[in-house]
mmCIF file of C-alpha atoms in Angstrom:
data_model
loop_
_atom_site.group_PDB
_atom_site.id
_atom_site.type_symbol
_atom_site.label_atom_id
_atom_site.label_comp_id
_atom_site.label_asym_id
_atom_site.label_seq_id
_atom_site.Cartn_x
_atom_site.Cartn_y
_atom_site.Cartn_z
ATOM 1 C CA MET A 1 -73.478 -20.311 -20.783
ATOM 2 C CA LYS A 2 -73.123 -19.124 -24.356
ATOM 3 C CA HIS A 3 -76.159 -17.371 -25.766
ATOM 4 C CA GLU A 4 -76.681 -19.546 -28.839
ATOM 5 C CA SER A 5 -79.867 -21.380 -27.858
ATOM 6 C CA HIS A 6 -83.128 -19.677 -28.749
ATOM 7 C CA ASN A 7 -85.053 -22.025 -26.435
ATOM 8 C CA ILE A 8 -83.554 -20.605 -23.242
ATOM 9 C CA PRO A 9 -85.672 -17.887 -21.599
ATOM 10 C CA PRO A 10 -84.080 -14.400 -21.604
ATOM 11 C CA LEU A 11 -84.078 -14.327 -17.796
ATOM 12 C CA THR A 12 -82.033 -17.553 -17.694
ATOM 13 C CA LEU A 13 -79.535 -16.226 -20.244
ATOM 14 C CA ALA A 14 -79.158 -12.951 -18.407
ATOM 15 C CA ALA A 15 -78.684 -14.721 -15.079
ATOM 16 C CA ALA A 16 -75.916 -16.914 -16.519
ATOM 17 C CA SER A 17 -74.105 -13.920 -17.972
ATOM 18 C CA PHE A 18 -74.480 -11.835 -14.841
ATOM 19 C CA ALA A 19 -73.157 -14.801 -12.817
ATOM 20 C CA ALA A 20 -69.989 -14.722 -14.945
ATOM 21 C CA LEU A 21 -69.672 -11.032 -14.073
ATOM 22 C CA GLY A 22 -70.395 -11.679 -10.410
ATOM 23 C CA SER A 23 -67.063 -10.510 -9.080
ATOM 24 C CA GLU A 24 -65.450 -7.100 -9.074
ATOM 25 C CA GLN A 25 -62.287 -8.562 -10.561
ATOM 26 C CA ARG A 26 -64.065 -10.307 -13.474
ATOM 27 C CA LEU A 27 -66.057 -7.185 -14.183
ATOM 28 C CA SER A 28 -62.850 -5.149 -14.162
ATOM 29 C CA VAL A 29 -61.173 -7.621 -16.530
ATOM 30 C CA LEU A 30 -64.101 -7.494 -18.971
ATOM 31 C CA ARG A 31 -64.350 -3.695 -18.860
ATOM 32 C CA THR A 32 -60.628 -3.420 -19.516
ATOM 33 C CA LEU A 33 -60.920 -5.748 -22.510
ATOM 34 C CA VAL A 34 -63.914 -3.837 -23.861
ATOM 35 C CA ARG A 35 -61.861 -0.636 -23.603
ATOM 36 C CA ALA A 36 -58.974 -2.312 -25.459
ATOM 37 C CA GLY A 37 -61.206 -3.119 -28.424
ATOM 38 C CA PRO A 38 -61.010 -6.060 -30.812
ATOM 39 C CA ASP A 39 -57.189 -6.268 -30.746
ATOM 40 C CA GLY A 40 -57.344 -7.188 -27.058
ATOM 41 C CA LEU A 41 -54.442 -7.274 -24.634
ATOM 42 C CA SER A 42 -51.740 -9.714 -23.681
ATOM 43 C CA ILE A 43 -52.288 -11.421 -20.353
ATOM 44 C CA GLY A 44 -49.370 -9.414 -18.942
ATOM 45 C CA ALA A 45 -50.830 -6.077 -20.050
ATOM 46 C CA LEU A 46 -54.279 -7.101 -18.829
ATOM 47 C CA GLY A 47 -52.823 -7.983 -15.436
ATOM 48 C CA GLU A 48 -51.004 -4.665 -15.218
ATOM 49 C CA ARG A 49 -54.115 -2.670 -16.067
ATOM 50 C CA THR A 50 -56.437 -4.547 -13.721
ATOM 51 C CA GLY A 51 -54.127 -5.519 -10.888
ATOM 52 C CA VAL A 52 -55.322 -9.115 -11.261
ATOM 53 C CA THR A 53 -52.488 -11.507 -12.072
ATOM 54 C CA GLY A 54 -51.369 -15.122 -12.083
ATOM 55 C CA SER A 55 -53.727 -17.974 -11.376
ATOM 56 C CA THR A 56 -56.450 -15.563 -10.252
ATOM 57 C CA LEU A 57 -56.490 -13.860 -13.667
ATOM 58 C CA THR A 58 -56.401 -17.245 -15.408
ATOM 59 C CA HIS A 59 -59.407 -18.386 -13.356
ATOM 60 C CA HIS A 60 -61.408 -15.261 -14.154
ATOM 61 C CA LEU A 61 -60.580 -15.445 -17.874
ATOM 62 C CA LYS A 62 -61.691 -19.090 -17.931
ATOM 63 C CA LEU A 63 -65.098 -18.165 -16.471
ATOM 64 C CA LEU A 64 -65.541 -15.214 -18.848
ATOM 65 C CA ALA A 65 -64.559 -17.399 -21.802
ATOM 66 C CA ALA A 66 -67.013 -20.122 -20.729
ATOM 67 C CA ALA A 67 -69.750 -17.467 -20.711
ATOM 68 C CA GLY A 68 -68.805 -16.537 -24.277
ATOM 69 C CA LEU A 69 -67.757 -13.012 -23.311
ATOM 70 C CA VAL A 70 -63.985 -13.316 -23.855
ATOM 71 C CA LYS A 71 -61.693 -15.236 -26.198
ATOM 72 C CA GLN A 72 -58.051 -16.147 -25.750
ATOM 73 C CA GLU A 73 -55.685 -16.671 -28.654
ATOM 74 C CA ARG A 74 -52.056 -17.717 -28.668
ATOM 75 C CA GLN A 75 -49.777 -15.369 -30.651
ATOM 76 C CA GLY A 76 -46.190 -16.554 -30.496
ATOM 77 C CA ARG A 77 -45.165 -16.581 -26.848
ATOM 78 C CA SER A 78 -48.090 -14.400 -25.760
ATOM 79 C CA THR A 79 -51.720 -15.112 -25.101
ATOM 80 C CA ILE A 80 -53.986 -12.329 -26.318
ATOM 81 C CA CYS A 81 -57.349 -11.865 -24.636
ATOM 82 C CA ALA A 82 -60.208 -9.920 -26.166
ATOM 83 C CA ALA A 83 -63.847 -9.225 -25.421
ATOM 84 C CA VAL A 84 -65.862 -10.815 -28.204
ATOM 85 C CA ALA A 85 -69.472 -10.559 -27.178
ATOM 86 C CA TYR A 86 -70.225 -6.873 -27.648
ATOM 87 C CA ALA A 87 -73.775 -7.676 -28.771
ATOM 88 C CA GLU A 88 -74.340 -9.861 -25.704
ATOM 89 C CA ILE A 89 -72.935 -7.182 -23.399
ATOM 90 C CA GLU A 90 -75.254 -4.621 -24.978
ATOM 91 C CA ALA A 91 -78.141 -7.086 -24.654
ATOM 92 C CA LEU A 92 -77.433 -7.415 -20.922
ATOM 93 C CA ALA A 93 -77.636 -3.667 -20.500
ATOM 94 C CA ASN A 94 -80.835 -3.564 -22.540
ATOM 95 C CA PHE A 95 -82.249 -6.442 -20.485
ATOM 96 C CA LEU A 96 -81.983 -4.264 -17.399
ATOM 97 C CA LEU A 97 -83.450 -1.194 -19.070
ATOM 98 C CA THR A 98 -86.183 -2.683 -21.270
ATOM 99 C CA GLU A 99 -88.919 -2.254 -18.707
ATOM 100 C CA CYS A 100 -87.413 0.734 -16.935
ATOM 101 C CA CYS A 101 -90.114 2.737 -15.188
ATOM 102 C CA ALA A 102 -92.861 0.474 -16.594
ATOM 103 C CA ASP A 103 -94.640 0.450 -13.249
ATOM 104 C CA ALA A 104 -93.760 3.999 -12.235
ATOM 105 C CA THR A 105 -96.478 6.579 -11.834
ATOM 106 C CA ALA A 106 -94.279 9.269 -13.403
ATOM 107 C CA PRO A 107 -92.120 8.933 -16.532
ATOM 108 C CA CYS A 108 -88.429 8.291 -16.026
ATOM 109 C CA LYS A 109 -86.416 11.442 -16.729
ATOM 110 C CA ASP A 110 -82.925 9.893 -16.724
ATOM 111 C CA HIS A 111 -82.947 8.407 -20.216
ATOM 112 C CA ASP A 112 -84.946 8.119 -23.416
ATOM 113 C CA HIS A 113 -87.001 4.964 -23.863
ATOM 114 C CA GLY A 114 -86.865 5.187 -27.690
#
């Protein structure tokens, strides 16, 4: 599900990424890691902040890592998790907004279409 292939249609890439974010818990885990920045969090700290722990957290991290959104790195006795795909996350948001109000009869007032 990584976004390295240029031959995959944007809709397919977006669908794969959104599928990885298709649970409230995974979305919470990713948002927490984005907030933590590039230094990431230990699995223990991530579990405390999200309320997702144990095998459930491990499962969610595995899916997010497979989608290329999160990395895990061993540091001594701890495993540090960090969001790594800031550009891809921004691209997902832009994917949703690119054609915002394109078919509307009146311009959208909520945001600038720069």
